Every structure is written in structure tokens, then in C-alpha cells.
Amino acid sequence: MSGAPGSPIDSVLREARRFPPSDEFRAGARLGSDELERLYAQAERDPDGFWADRARELHWFTPWQQVLDWQPPWARWFVGATTNLAWNCLDRHLDTRLGARLGARGDKAAIVWEGEPGDRRTLSYRELHAEVCRFANGLASLGVTSGDCVMIYLPLVPEAAIAMLACARLGATHSVVFGGFSAEALRDRALDAGARLVITADGGWRRGKIVPLKENVDRAVAGAPGIERVVVLRRTGHEIAFAPERDVWWHDLVAGASEQHDAPALDAEHPLFILYTSGTTGKPKGIVHTTGGYMVGVHATTRWVFDLREDDVYWCTADVGWVTGHSYVVYGPLLAGATTVMYEGAPDFPEPDRLWRVVAEHGVTIFYTAPTAIRAFVKWGEAWPARHKLSSLRLLGSVGEPINPEAWIWYHRVIGGGRCPVVDTWWQTETGSILIAPLPGVTTLKPGSCTRALPGIAADVVHKDGTSCGPDQGGYLVIRRPWPSMLRTVHGDPERYVSQYWSEIDGVYFAGDGARRDADGYFWVMGRVDDVINVAGHRLGTMEIESALVSHPAVAEAAVVGRPDELKGQGIVAFVTVKSGVVSSPALGAELRAHVTQEIGALARPDEIRFADALPKTRSGKIMRRLLKELAATGAVTGDVTTLEDLAVLLRLGGTDDE
Ligand code: PRX
């Protein structure tokens, strides 16, 4: 097992428990084993025909001339076709142009929303359509047109979905920035994206406090002169600064706007959104997704993996600031004509049973969350979910990190009452949609494994030379063939797209994760092979945090590593050397942690700052994070130190076993 030459990661985890679908679940499932085998066979025999069939389940204004134009590593899907994603999410479900073919979902709830203070709203498909059209008309009246980039910096309110859909409808590329990110992070992303407009709110609610979104926007815009207009949603109602020539209230913008809007036919490859995600080196990467292929990928996977039925009440707890919120809070469920639940606030406000209260009161049937949340539920204890009737649930999901088998078992037993399959879904910002996951009516589950690749996805675990690993050998997780919802490029940096994803291992997409496949062909993902830290399900680049620390006047150098954290997956430890003349102290440590919060956001705040007089480096001057990681996790270093430039540095930091 494990550590073969060229293997990035060793495999030690073994799990023998098995959970086949119950007869009851199997009987009602939308995808049975015969149908699934047929899909796998078709995808293998004729990948283009397979994806064309998936695409035909959606509406296109003009058909494609070619399913895939593949000039490695550049892909164009559904070449020559035109469509509109918002039209497919909304108009398609109304009984206007298509007649009753789709069952006329006009009165069906599209979004069921609950604010943190307890306020609620339900928008039917007809109402959501009207809101999106009004807002699209409003944006158009501000001069927003196809090809513009619009930043969205909102709390998790229905308007976040409305803003995204309105942009998609107009062909304006949206870039959503998570409301927990700082003004500086927003500014950098707006500059990189070349955005002209920001959509924000006066604030959002988080643990009973107001998140000052508008204040952050004002500071960001001061450093991003390309931003011409700011649209402000009134959410909290508190006083904010308002620049009348630049700022416009959302409610004023839509006041006289028409509820009709003709969705333009957009090219299948029209850029739909840019979403920033951390990389190992340098600044965040703007991952670019386009319209047609993304739509096909999220539509198919939402229906397969979540086994969606007409009466489901589906809840994915992600924020729209992450890709999960794009694909499985907004676009996927709406494409499928489902009812999608959104909750604005913290899971433990006012008490740690908030999510279970939402499940019970709204009759949630499908619940999709992240392992970091599940670990928090475990920590808070079973008494909280026990207070509520969770019998409406029939399917559970997990995404964002490898899920620890014990957490899986707890989730299955305590939240799912032992009756709900748990779909562990592996994918990335870059992949756009789920690539590896169980089909709940067919797949026998193994806690901790995301099981098999979906039909049409050529996933494998390989050695550095690209040859497949044997059973249970740790290797690199790769995708051998392009898929419709794949990223098309890194915004403004095509070389990075090539070098980061398509160069590490010859001829295939390298996801950056280590994995193994067991004797049944199931995938077990073992985490990132690079230095990115996964905190609470969110990838953070060490480089970004280091840069933030070094931007403080007292700091000379910083190295940031992850260490295992029971709750967050990984915690952040920063090794910092101060400038000469500066005296390190606990007060300075606290100041640095606050500084990172200011520069990037609370998510990136180090759990611990360790002051050092020097950092261990290779002879070529690279910081040896591997050693620091070990030191942070165990307090000692036992690994190979032969490439270390100055062993004395390490001894002063914490010692080695062979000192
Ligand atoms: O390391 C994998 C982990 O999260 C990474 C992708 O992070 P991000 O782009 O932020 O997207 C998160 C939501 C899709 C992956 O490279 N990851 C995601 N899902 C899983 C996972 N690791 C193990 N099992 C999963 N189900």
C-alpha cells in the first residue's frame, strides 16, 4: 500500500463498514442501476453523444455544431450554440413558451429563505422570475451590458441569487466575494476582474451582529477606481454612508422596472462567472466558468446525486461566496426546478440547534453541508438535533474536505436517523460540478469514500509519470478527459491555467489532491498535495496569509502551515520573524492576528503565532514548510533534514529527534 515512488501522499486509512441503499430508497430512486450502467456505457462508448444527450434536457436558442472542440488544454463545449442560463433556471419552469411540458412550476416555491433574526420569505418561480427581470432591467439602466464584470458582495439573502441570475441573464460576468472577506480582499478581486459595478447591502446578520458590508465596499472602491456604481440592498436598516452620484439603493433601482425582460441568446462559451480561489503561490486565482457547459454539468449532477423529486425541499448550507453556493444553492436546484432553502446566519445562533429547527420547520428532505460543520455538530452534542423532528430528511450530503469516517457515521446515525444515504461529493471550484460521488439509489456507501466517478468523468489515481496506481496505492487524483463544466482558464493568466492544472502530469487534469482507489475502484481522497490549507472547508493559500503578515511593519518574514484541528479540519500556525529592533510579545501576536483579519478576513486568522529568530530554509532559500508542519503538529521534527541550510535554526524552533 501507499508511498510508491512519485506518490504525493501515504495511505493509512482503512474502513470496512458498508451501507447499501435500503430497498425503500432504491425503489423510489430516480436513477436505478440499469439506467446507471447504460449511462456509464454510453459515456465510455461515445462521450460526445453522452454529453449532447445531457445538454438536450435543457433549452438552447440555437443548437451546437460541435459538442467539444478540444485543443489541449483548451476546451470549447457546445460550439456555436446559444442559450441563457437564467432562462433555463426560470422561464423554462413557467408555463409561457414551453407549454405544460415541464409541469408549469410557476407557483412552486423556488427559494425558501430564513434570515438570522427569524424573518422569512418564500419566492415562487413566478415571483423569482419577476424579481430577476426587474433587477436585470435595473442593472441595464445603469449601463451594465453583456461582457461587463459585476462584483457581488452580499449576505445570504434571496437578493444574492437574484443578483447572480440577473447578471447571468444579461450576460454580465459575476464575481461573488464571500461577505466574510475584508475590504482589501474585495478590492484586489475587483481590480483583477476589472469590475465596473458592485452589488452589496447595508449589512448582513451574523451571530446577532451586523457585518459592515457597505463600509467595506466604500474602502475597497477607494482603491479600485474602475468601480463606477454601487447598488445597495437595504437589509439591516442601520445608518450607512451614501455617495449619491455613485451609490443607488436596490429598491430605487427596481421601483419602476418592468417585470418583463427578454433573455438574450448568449454564446455557450460566454463567460458566466469568475470565482477567486487560493493557489499555492501568489495571488488568488480567478477561476473562469462559461455558460453552456457549466449549465449542463450542474443540471445533470444535481439531479443524479441528490435524487431530486418534484416535492423535495432541498437545502445546501453553503454561502453563495463559494462554488458550492453557485452550483448547488442557486444554479443546480433552480435548473432542476427544485425548492432551494437559504439561511442567512450562523448555525449556532441563537443556539446550536438552529439548523435542525430550520430542517424541521421547513420540512427539509435533502441536506447538504461540509465536514467542518458536521464536526461542529458532533462537538455540540446529540441533544441539539434531538430537540427537533428530523424525519422529513431522506438524503444527506457532504462536500469540501475528506470526511472522517467517524463523523460520517455520526451524521448518518444522528441526523439521518440511520435511514438516509450520505453522498460524499468530491469536486472543486475548478471542476464546476460534482465529479466523484455516489448515486444514492445504487451505490453501496463506504464511510470516508466519495465512491465512484460519475458517468462521463474519466477520473483516475496515477503516479507522477501518469500511469495508473494499483489498488490502495496513494497517488495523484487526475481527470483524463475534459468535461463540460470544467474551468476554461485563470482570468488574466492563461499560463497559470496551463502550468497549474495541465502540466504537473502529462496530458491530464491534475486536481492537486492525493488519493487512492481501493480494490472496488472506490476513490479515497486524502487531501491537498500542495501547501494550501483547508480551514473549515475553505482552501487558503499559505502565500496569501504570509503576505498579509509581512505587510505589517514589525514583520520580516513569515511561514504559514496547517496543523490538524478537530473542528476546522486544519488550523493555521504562523512562524514569524520580526524586524531587528522589534521586540516580540503576546501583544504583538494578537496584533498580527488582527492584521490578517483586516487584510484577508477572519477565516485566515492564524490560531497561533510563533516568533522565531529565523526560519528553516533550503539552500536555494525556499522555506521548508514540511518541517514547520511537523513541528506545528507534533512539537518535533523527525523527517529528513538533509536539505536544510542551517540545522541550528530548527533546533531553536523546537528541536529534532536527532539533535
Ligand atoms: O481537496 C479537495 C477538497 O476541497 C478541494 C476543493 O476546494 P474548493 O475549490 O474550495 O471547493 C470546495 C467545494 C467543492 C478539493 O481539491 N474536497 C472537496 N470535496 C471533497 C474534498 N476532499 C475530499 N472529499 C470531498 N468530498
XYZ file of C-alpha atoms and ligand atoms in Angstrom:
685
model
C 0.000 0.000 0.000
C 0.758 3.707 -0.180
C 4.067 5.500 -0.695
C 5.037 4.256 -4.156
C 7.761 6.269 -5.917
C 6.291 9.528 -7.132
C 3.414 9.267 -4.684
C 2.471 12.540 -3.035
C 0.801 11.031 -0.040
C 0.709 7.895 2.028
C -2.436 5.976 2.573
C -3.161 4.718 6.055
C -6.922 4.926 6.433
C -8.912 1.675 6.232
C -12.649 1.417 6.658
C -14.660 -1.785 6.479
C -18.234 -0.628 7.112
C -20.666 -0.819 4.170
C -24.055 0.817 3.618
C -26.061 -0.419 0.631
C -29.164 1.604 -0.280
C -32.285 0.441 1.520
C -34.948 -1.317 -0.539
C -37.243 1.606 0.075
C -34.750 4.168 -1.155
C -33.794 2.023 -4.120
C -37.417 1.596 -5.148
C -38.109 5.328 -5.240
C -34.770 6.466 -6.691
C -34.713 8.488 -9.875
C -31.658 6.617 -11.172
C -31.614 2.831 -10.870
C -28.723 0.506 -11.511
C -29.770 -0.458 -15.066
C -30.108 3.148 -16.108
C -26.797 3.997 -14.459
C -24.976 1.182 -16.242
C -26.494 2.379 -19.501
C -25.170 5.891 -18.819
C -21.674 4.621 -17.967
C -21.623 2.506 -21.122
C -22.792 5.339 -23.348
C -20.277 7.766 -21.824
C -17.494 5.252 -22.435
C -18.522 4.415 -25.994
C -19.491 7.890 -27.173
C -18.588 10.707 -24.765
C -19.750 13.474 -27.124
C -23.102 11.789 -27.708
C -23.471 11.249 -23.987
C -22.975 14.940 -23.179
C -25.146 16.017 -26.110
C -27.987 13.960 -24.622
C -27.493 15.663 -21.251
C -27.477 19.066 -22.966
C -30.753 18.290 -24.768
C -32.507 18.184 -21.409
C -32.070 21.981 -21.365
C -33.150 24.788 -23.647
C -30.918 26.228 -26.390
C -31.867 29.086 -28.670
C -29.612 27.718 -31.400
C -28.086 24.243 -31.471
C -24.370 23.444 -31.417
C -22.335 22.498 -34.459
C -19.847 20.552 -32.404
C -20.136 19.107 -28.893
C -16.485 19.550 -27.959
C -13.601 21.363 -29.545
C -10.565 20.109 -27.623
C -7.207 21.728 -28.303
C -5.457 20.528 -25.157
C -5.713 22.046 -22.658
C -8.240 24.456 -24.196
C -11.823 23.295 -24.404
C -14.913 24.763 -26.004
C -18.174 22.932 -25.377
C -21.355 23.081 -27.455
C -19.584 25.134 -30.074
C -21.826 27.581 -31.909
C -24.824 27.064 -29.630
C -26.593 29.890 -27.832
C -28.537 29.687 -24.614
C -29.332 31.636 -21.453
C -28.725 30.139 -18.032
C -31.254 32.342 -16.221
C -33.865 31.455 -18.828
C -33.223 27.790 -18.149
C -33.451 28.366 -14.375
C -36.666 30.401 -14.505
C -38.621 30.907 -17.727
C -38.287 27.223 -18.535
C -40.363 26.382 -15.467
C -43.118 28.843 -16.226
C -45.971 27.996 -18.470
C -45.141 30.645 -21.034
C -43.285 29.451 -24.069
C -42.836 25.747 -23.494
C -46.393 24.935 -22.545
C -47.015 22.401 -19.824
C -44.128 20.149 -20.836
C -42.156 20.954 -17.704
C -45.148 20.820 -15.431
C -45.628 24.564 -15.035
C -43.803 25.311 -11.834
C -44.920 28.958 -11.633
C -46.500 28.622 -8.195
C -43.912 26.248 -6.816
C -41.515 27.673 -4.207
C -38.164 28.352 -5.837
C -36.438 29.911 -2.817
C -37.413 29.415 0.814
C -35.355 31.797 2.879
C -34.839 32.455 6.551
C -32.867 35.397 7.926
C -30.828 35.085 11.071
C -33.253 37.243 13.106
C -36.030 34.826 12.092
C -37.635 36.745 9.224
C -38.784 34.563 6.343
C -39.546 34.853 2.648
C -40.690 32.411 0.023
C -40.370 33.229 -3.656
C -42.258 31.140 -6.173
C -40.705 30.521 -9.571
C -43.009 33.176 -10.989
C -42.033 35.702 -8.314
C -38.342 34.935 -8.624
C -38.594 35.338 -12.384
C -40.223 38.752 -11.929
C -37.579 39.886 -9.413
C -34.737 38.758 -11.645
C -36.249 40.523 -14.659
C -36.778 43.737 -12.696
C -33.247 43.700 -11.384
C -31.810 42.834 -14.815
C -33.695 45.827 -16.220
C -32.379 47.929 -13.336
C -28.793 46.881 -13.992
C -29.253 47.536 -17.706
C -30.472 51.053 -16.869
C -27.118 51.615 -15.137
C -25.387 50.644 -18.364
C -24.475 47.074 -17.438
C -24.210 45.030 -20.607
C -23.021 41.673 -21.798
C -19.310 41.252 -21.116
C -19.141 43.598 -18.106
C -17.937 42.219 -14.805
C -20.071 42.769 -11.692
C -18.903 42.078 -8.118
C -21.488 40.645 -5.721
C -20.773 41.141 -2.005
C -23.971 40.285 -0.165
C -25.217 38.358 2.827
C -27.047 35.103 2.137
C -30.375 36.692 1.219
C -32.612 35.944 -1.796
C -31.175 39.020 -3.493
C -27.820 37.237 -3.730
C -29.439 34.655 -6.013
C -31.449 37.362 -7.777
C -28.270 39.354 -8.469
C -26.447 36.323 -9.838
C -29.364 35.329 -12.040
C -29.831 38.901 -13.308
C -26.152 39.052 -14.298
C -26.373 35.650 -15.972
C -29.482 36.806 -17.783
C -27.773 39.919 -19.143
C -24.513 38.155 -19.919
C -22.626 40.209 -17.326
C -19.934 38.058 -15.736
C -20.403 37.939 -11.981
C -17.749 37.560 -9.354
C -19.177 36.790 -5.942
C -16.968 37.600 -2.951
C -17.878 35.934 0.346
C -19.215 38.518 2.826
C -16.647 37.369 5.403
C -13.808 38.677 3.258
C -12.283 42.057 4.061
C -12.318 45.315 2.110
C -8.779 44.618 0.905
C -9.683 41.167 -0.404
C -12.699 42.637 -2.212
C -10.581 45.425 -3.687
C -7.928 43.011 -5.011
C -10.547 40.795 -6.627
C -12.415 43.761 -8.146
C -9.154 45.082 -9.593
C -8.147 41.724 -11.009
C -11.592 41.125 -12.512
C -11.816 44.647 -13.953
C -15.256 45.104 -12.389
C -17.409 48.192 -13.059
C -20.128 47.708 -10.507
C -20.549 46.237 -7.018
C -23.788 44.884 -5.590
C -23.831 44.943 -1.798
C -26.062 45.524 1.227
C -26.057 47.934 4.141
C -25.081 44.896 6.184
C -25.876 41.299 6.987
C -26.627 39.463 10.223
C -24.072 37.164 11.819
C -24.468 35.997 15.432
C -26.725 38.921 16.186
C -24.222 41.488 14.921
C -24.146 43.474 11.718
C -21.434 42.669 9.170
C -20.471 46.119 7.776
C -20.565 45.205 4.091
C -21.171 48.718 2.777
C -18.318 50.166 4.836
C -16.011 47.523 3.375
C -17.210 48.327 -0.127
C -16.515 52.029 0.420
C -12.957 51.209 1.459
C -12.497 48.750 -1.405
C -13.820 51.165 -4.005
C -11.392 53.858 -2.800
C -8.635 51.593 -4.122
C -10.461 50.305 -7.198
C -11.235 53.305 -9.394
C -12.771 51.115 -12.124
C -15.888 50.681 -9.942
C -18.358 53.228 -11.250
C -21.534 52.275 -9.412
C -22.555 50.557 -6.182
C -26.020 49.047 -5.762
C -27.028 48.804 -2.093
C -29.672 46.476 -0.732
C -31.374 47.564 2.477
C -31.076 44.565 4.753
C -30.358 45.692 8.323
C -31.696 49.246 8.057
C -28.859 50.825 10.026
C -27.191 54.120 9.030
C -24.571 53.920 6.291
C -22.567 56.433 4.287
C -24.121 57.030 0.880
C -22.467 58.685 -2.124
C -25.448 59.821 -4.213
C -23.633 60.026 -7.579
C -22.166 56.573 -7.190
C -24.484 54.618 -4.893
C -28.025 53.577 -5.689
C -30.493 51.730 -3.475
C -31.646 48.399 -4.848
C -35.294 49.296 -4.123
C -34.992 52.588 -6.031
C -33.341 50.854 -8.960
C -36.161 48.349 -9.386
C -39.009 50.694 -8.385
C -40.217 51.415 -11.895
C -38.522 48.498 -13.631
C -40.503 46.132 -15.828
C -41.110 42.519 -14.822
C -40.514 41.548 -18.421
C -37.064 41.020 -19.776
C -36.139 39.222 -22.968
C -33.272 36.925 -22.153
C -30.620 37.376 -24.832
C -29.202 34.336 -26.607
C -25.636 34.060 -25.294
C -22.856 32.030 -26.782
C -22.319 28.706 -24.985
C -18.774 29.838 -24.191
C -19.829 33.255 -22.870
C -18.051 33.832 -19.517
C -20.600 33.248 -16.765
C -18.579 33.908 -13.641
C -15.139 34.409 -12.182
C -14.672 32.925 -8.742
C -11.469 33.542 -6.827
C -9.797 30.668 -5.086
C -6.461 30.396 -3.353
C -3.407 28.974 -5.005
C -0.100 27.876 -3.588
C 1.908 30.741 -4.933
C 0.984 34.376 -5.175
C -2.392 35.963 -5.506
C -5.776 34.225 -5.666
C -6.728 32.710 -8.984
C -9.806 33.920 -10.816
C -11.371 30.677 -11.996
C -13.390 31.300 -15.159
C -16.534 29.312 -15.942
C -18.615 29.678 -19.073
C -22.320 29.321 -19.723
C -23.308 26.204 -21.655
C -21.017 23.520 -20.304
C -21.392 24.688 -16.715
C -25.165 24.585 -17.067
C -25.112 21.040 -18.425
C -22.754 19.830 -15.683
C -24.625 21.255 -12.717
C -28.031 20.257 -14.077
C -27.109 16.609 -14.599
C -25.234 16.234 -11.316
C -27.873 17.945 -9.177
C -30.486 15.533 -10.420
C -28.347 12.404 -10.252
C -26.541 12.886 -6.958
C -29.376 14.426 -4.950
C -32.021 12.184 -6.465
C -34.269 15.224 -6.798
C -38.006 14.739 -6.959
C -40.729 17.283 -7.514
C -41.723 17.554 -3.848
C -38.254 17.737 -2.327
C -37.230 20.621 -0.089
C -33.539 20.840 -0.748
C -31.064 22.672 1.485
C -27.392 23.219 0.794
C -25.933 25.254 3.665
C -23.107 26.843 1.649
C -22.755 30.584 1.150
C -23.013 31.877 -2.408
C -19.464 33.191 -1.988
C -18.150 29.658 -2.595
C -18.548 27.468 -5.633
C -20.896 25.157 -3.738
C -23.251 28.104 -3.342
C -23.069 28.840 -7.064
C -23.641 25.295 -8.273
C -25.794 23.733 -5.549
C -27.636 26.589 -3.821
C -28.537 28.625 -6.892
C -27.979 27.218 -10.381
C -28.286 23.442 -9.963
C -31.507 23.351 -7.906
C -33.162 26.065 -9.995
C -32.230 24.346 -13.256
C -33.823 21.229 -11.812
C -36.961 23.145 -10.807
C -36.419 22.334 -7.137
C -37.193 24.259 -3.966
C -33.908 25.562 -2.546
C -33.594 26.687 1.076
C -31.303 29.530 2.157
C -30.448 30.517 5.736
C -28.569 33.752 6.327
C -26.831 33.322 9.631
C -24.657 31.283 11.960
C -25.514 27.636 12.711
C -25.309 28.224 16.477
C -27.414 31.365 16.695
C -29.199 31.820 18.968
C -28.417 28.229 19.972
C -26.661 25.246 18.390
C -29.946 23.726 17.210
C -30.666 26.429 14.648
C -30.106 24.263 11.575
C -32.269 21.459 12.975
C -35.001 23.955 13.703
C -34.843 25.078 10.057
C -34.954 21.462 8.858
C -37.999 20.671 10.997
C -39.917 23.880 10.358
C -39.408 23.904 6.597
C -39.675 20.142 6.136
C -36.246 19.820 4.544
C -35.812 16.489 2.746
C -32.264 16.822 1.374
C -29.484 18.379 3.464
C -26.017 19.122 2.046
C -23.235 20.526 4.230
C -19.495 20.367 4.917
C -17.431 18.096 7.183
C -16.304 21.112 9.209
C -19.945 21.784 10.097
C -20.509 18.121 10.889
C -17.517 18.157 13.248
C -19.030 21.177 14.989
C -22.377 19.374 15.357
C -20.552 16.418 16.873
C -18.791 18.725 19.324
C -22.011 20.469 20.337
C -23.649 17.128 21.069
C -26.640 14.996 20.151
C -29.024 16.798 22.463
C -29.402 19.671 19.979
C -30.662 17.699 16.974
C -32.688 15.522 19.379
C -34.862 18.538 20.166
C -36.319 18.526 16.654
C -38.209 16.160 14.431
C -35.853 15.408 11.557
C -37.974 12.708 9.958
C -38.526 14.758 6.794
C -34.887 14.145 5.820
C -34.267 11.417 3.245
C -30.804 12.209 1.876
C -27.649 13.794 3.336
C -24.607 15.183 1.550
C -21.079 16.278 2.344
C -18.551 18.407 0.466
C -15.350 20.378 0.895
C -12.943 18.061 2.649
C -12.377 14.413 3.190
C -14.991 13.341 5.720
C -13.636 11.385 8.626
C -15.428 8.024 8.853
C -16.498 8.626 12.458
C -18.063 11.946 11.516
C -19.817 10.193 8.598
C -21.211 7.530 10.923
C -22.410 10.175 13.378
C -24.059 12.181 10.576
C -25.747 9.065 9.219
C -26.981 7.921 12.631
C -27.857 11.139 14.450
C -29.017 13.431 11.657
C -30.126 10.809 9.149
C -31.743 8.519 11.711
C -29.880 5.629 10.070
C -32.199 5.775 7.058
C -30.650 8.492 4.828
C -27.837 7.746 2.381
C -24.866 10.116 2.783
C -23.499 11.312 -0.551
C -19.870 12.354 -0.135
C -19.268 14.551 -3.177
C -15.788 15.324 -4.471
C -15.263 18.325 -6.698
C -13.583 21.737 -6.808
C -14.102 25.366 -7.745
C -12.294 24.431 -10.942
C -14.481 21.451 -11.815
C -17.706 23.490 -11.584
C -19.812 20.499 -10.664
C -19.543 17.231 -8.735
C -17.261 14.696 -10.437
C -16.971 11.829 -7.954
C -19.924 10.836 -5.780
C -22.337 8.023 -5.006
C -25.644 7.615 -6.816
C -27.822 7.190 -3.748
C -30.234 4.614 -5.153
C -27.469 2.383 -6.452
C -24.097 2.813 -4.743
C -23.091 0.876 -1.637
C -21.554 3.526 0.594
C -18.269 3.302 2.467
C -17.828 6.000 5.127
C -14.943 8.275 4.099
C -15.028 7.420 0.398
C -16.616 9.564 -2.296
C -17.038 6.243 -4.144
C -17.024 6.275 -7.988
C -16.649 8.883 -10.702
C -19.948 9.958 -12.235
C -20.803 8.864 -15.796
C -18.724 10.809 -18.317
C -15.930 11.592 -15.841
C -12.624 9.847 -16.524
C -11.089 10.082 -13.043
C -8.014 8.102 -12.046
C -5.241 7.956 -9.462
C -1.810 7.988 -11.057
C 1.908 8.080 -10.430
C 3.914 11.134 -11.402
C 4.566 9.568 -14.826
C 0.836 9.340 -15.486
C 0.476 5.562 -15.174
C -2.380 4.303 -13.021
C -1.670 3.343 -9.434
C -2.559 -0.115 -8.202
C -5.298 -0.742 -5.647
C -4.716 1.166 -2.417
C -1.626 2.893 -3.720
C -1.564 6.592 -2.918
C -1.145 8.844 -5.940
C -2.344 11.940 -7.744
C -6.035 12.400 -8.475
C -6.450 13.270 -12.158
C -9.190 13.596 -14.778
C -8.174 12.145 -18.122
C -10.776 13.721 -20.405
C -12.340 17.205 -20.493
C -15.853 17.602 -19.045
C -18.421 20.319 -19.803
C -18.317 22.265 -16.507
C -14.517 22.433 -16.323
C -12.818 25.788 -15.796
C -11.789 27.378 -19.083
C -8.866 29.451 -17.842
C -7.487 31.543 -14.990
C -8.653 35.113 -15.522
C -5.832 37.207 -16.961
C -3.306 34.423 -16.544
C -3.652 31.676 -19.151
C -0.127 30.402 -18.440
C -1.159 29.693 -14.903
C -4.092 27.651 -16.191
C -1.709 25.552 -18.248
C 1.035 25.207 -15.643
C -1.178 24.664 -12.636
C -3.657 22.157 -13.971
C -2.316 20.570 -17.134
C 1.450 20.383 -16.726
C 2.096 18.549 -13.493
C 1.168 15.229 -15.058
C 1.401 14.908 -18.787
C -1.804 15.259 -20.778
C -4.308 15.107 -17.917
C -6.034 17.491 -15.500
C -4.341 17.408 -12.107
C -6.633 18.451 -9.295
C -3.922 18.989 -6.665
C -5.296 16.242 -4.405
C -3.757 12.993 -3.306
C -5.973 9.913 -3.379
C -6.110 6.156 -3.639
C -8.573 3.712 -5.153
C -9.451 0.563 -3.328
C -9.936 -2.886 -4.814
C -13.556 -1.992 -5.724
C -12.371 1.084 -7.605
C -13.706 3.466 -4.934
C -11.874 6.770 -4.506
C -10.482 7.843 -1.138
C -9.321 11.456 -1.277
C -6.511 12.226 1.128
C -6.208 15.975 0.894
C -4.137 18.542 -0.932
C -0.680 17.617 -2.011
C 0.450 21.223 -2.035
C 0.694 23.799 0.710
C -2.816 25.129 0.598
C -4.522 24.954 3.959
C -8.097 23.753 4.158
C -9.753 25.644 7.007
C -13.375 24.797 7.673
C -13.752 23.507 4.137
C -12.171 26.546 2.513
C -8.834 26.403 0.804
C -6.483 29.131 1.893
C -3.162 29.794 0.255
C -0.305 29.964 2.753
C 1.261 32.549 0.500
C -1.607 34.988 0.908
C -1.537 34.788 4.681
C 2.230 35.153 4.714
C 1.991 38.203 2.509
C -0.575 39.702 4.853
C 1.720 39.131 7.853
C 4.712 40.580 6.081
C 2.713 43.681 5.224
C 2.753 44.518 8.960
C 5.618 46.924 9.783
C 7.039 44.704 12.557
C 7.369 41.562 10.461
C 10.384 40.482 8.474
C 9.367 37.052 7.311
C 6.554 34.599 7.825
C 5.814 30.975 7.058
C 2.329 29.646 7.484
C 1.410 25.992 7.836
C -1.659 23.973 8.683
C -1.935 21.633 11.616
C -4.714 19.157 12.270
C -7.663 20.773 14.003
C -10.522 18.703 15.309
C -13.115 21.274 14.395
C -11.890 23.176 11.370
C -10.017 20.383 9.603
C -6.886 22.435 9.689
C -5.819 25.259 11.957
C -3.291 27.892 10.981
C 0.088 28.298 12.626
C 2.302 31.183 11.567
C 6.025 31.235 12.187
C 7.107 34.841 12.221
C 10.446 36.574 12.415
C 10.342 40.206 13.440
C 12.464 43.028 12.167
C 15.524 43.865 14.199
C 14.776 46.311 16.955
C 11.239 44.971 17.313
C 10.516 43.019 20.479
C 8.133 40.115 20.067
C 5.384 39.796 22.658
C 1.944 38.250 23.112
C 0.511 41.692 22.384
C 2.289 41.763 19.035
C 0.972 38.258 18.317
C -2.579 39.469 18.933
C -1.950 42.488 16.744
C -0.718 40.295 13.893
C -3.745 38.036 14.108
C -5.981 41.100 13.899
C -3.910 42.354 10.997
C -4.532 39.179 8.982
C -8.258 39.501 9.717
C -8.115 43.019 8.346
C -6.142 42.059 5.236
C -7.912 38.852 4.271
C -10.738 38.071 6.681
C -11.319 36.200 9.935
C -11.181 32.885 8.106
C -7.446 33.331 7.532
C -6.595 34.481 11.072
C -3.777 32.327 12.480
C -4.726 30.247 15.500
C -1.212 30.639 16.764
C 1.718 32.918 16.089
C 5.150 31.572 16.930
C 8.022 34.003 16.936
C 11.333 32.716 15.654
C 14.688 34.304 15.045
C 14.945 32.557 11.674
C 13.020 30.096 9.502
C 14.323 26.776 8.223
C 15.209 27.075 4.542
C 16.687 25.061 1.758
C 19.928 26.099 0.245
C 18.131 27.799 -2.572
C 16.276 29.871 0.006
C 12.895 28.108 -0.001
C 11.169 27.877 3.357
C 10.809 24.230 4.354
C 7.157 24.129 5.254
C 7.242 20.391 5.569
C 9.393 20.713 8.690
C 7.319 23.510 10.093
C 4.171 21.490 9.546
C 5.588 18.633 11.527
C 6.760 20.965 14.230
C 3.363 22.629 14.452
C 1.521 19.316 14.625
C 3.774 17.260 16.892
C 6.254 19.650 18.505
C 9.227 17.819 16.997
C 10.786 17.033 13.646
C 11.736 13.518 12.689
C 11.784 13.867 8.898
C 14.662 14.261 6.507
C 16.640 17.434 7.244
C 19.476 16.902 4.787
C 18.450 19.763 2.513
C 18.212 22.142 5.432
C 20.575 25.060 5.250
C 21.082 25.662 8.937
C 20.110 22.968 11.385
C 20.622 25.317 14.315
C 17.554 27.259 13.218
C 15.385 24.197 13.622
C 16.886 23.370 16.976
C 15.976 26.807 18.244
C 12.434 26.420 16.909
C 11.674 23.215 18.687
C 14.343 20.596 18.204
C 14.716 17.439 16.179
C 14.939 13.864 17.286
C 18.453 13.532 16.012
C 19.905 16.641 17.578
O -9.045 18.911 -1.591
C -10.322 18.735 -2.152
C -11.367 19.210 -1.159
O -11.602 20.565 -1.474
C -10.831 20.941 -2.616
C -11.622 21.895 -3.464
O -11.864 23.054 -2.725
P -12.773 24.203 -3.308
O -12.330 24.551 -4.682
O -12.773 25.280 -2.299
O -14.180 23.580 -3.443
C -14.840 23.094 -2.316
C -16.253 22.714 -2.705
C -16.367 21.918 -3.938
C -10.524 19.671 -3.320
O -9.399 19.795 -4.155
N -12.612 18.438 -1.296
C -13.788 18.861 -1.792
N -14.729 17.898 -1.666
C -14.130 16.838 -1.101
C -12.776 17.176 -0.864
N -11.915 16.306 -0.326
C -12.369 15.082 -0.006
N -13.649 14.687 -0.185
C -14.556 15.522 -0.718
N -15.823 15.130 -0.869
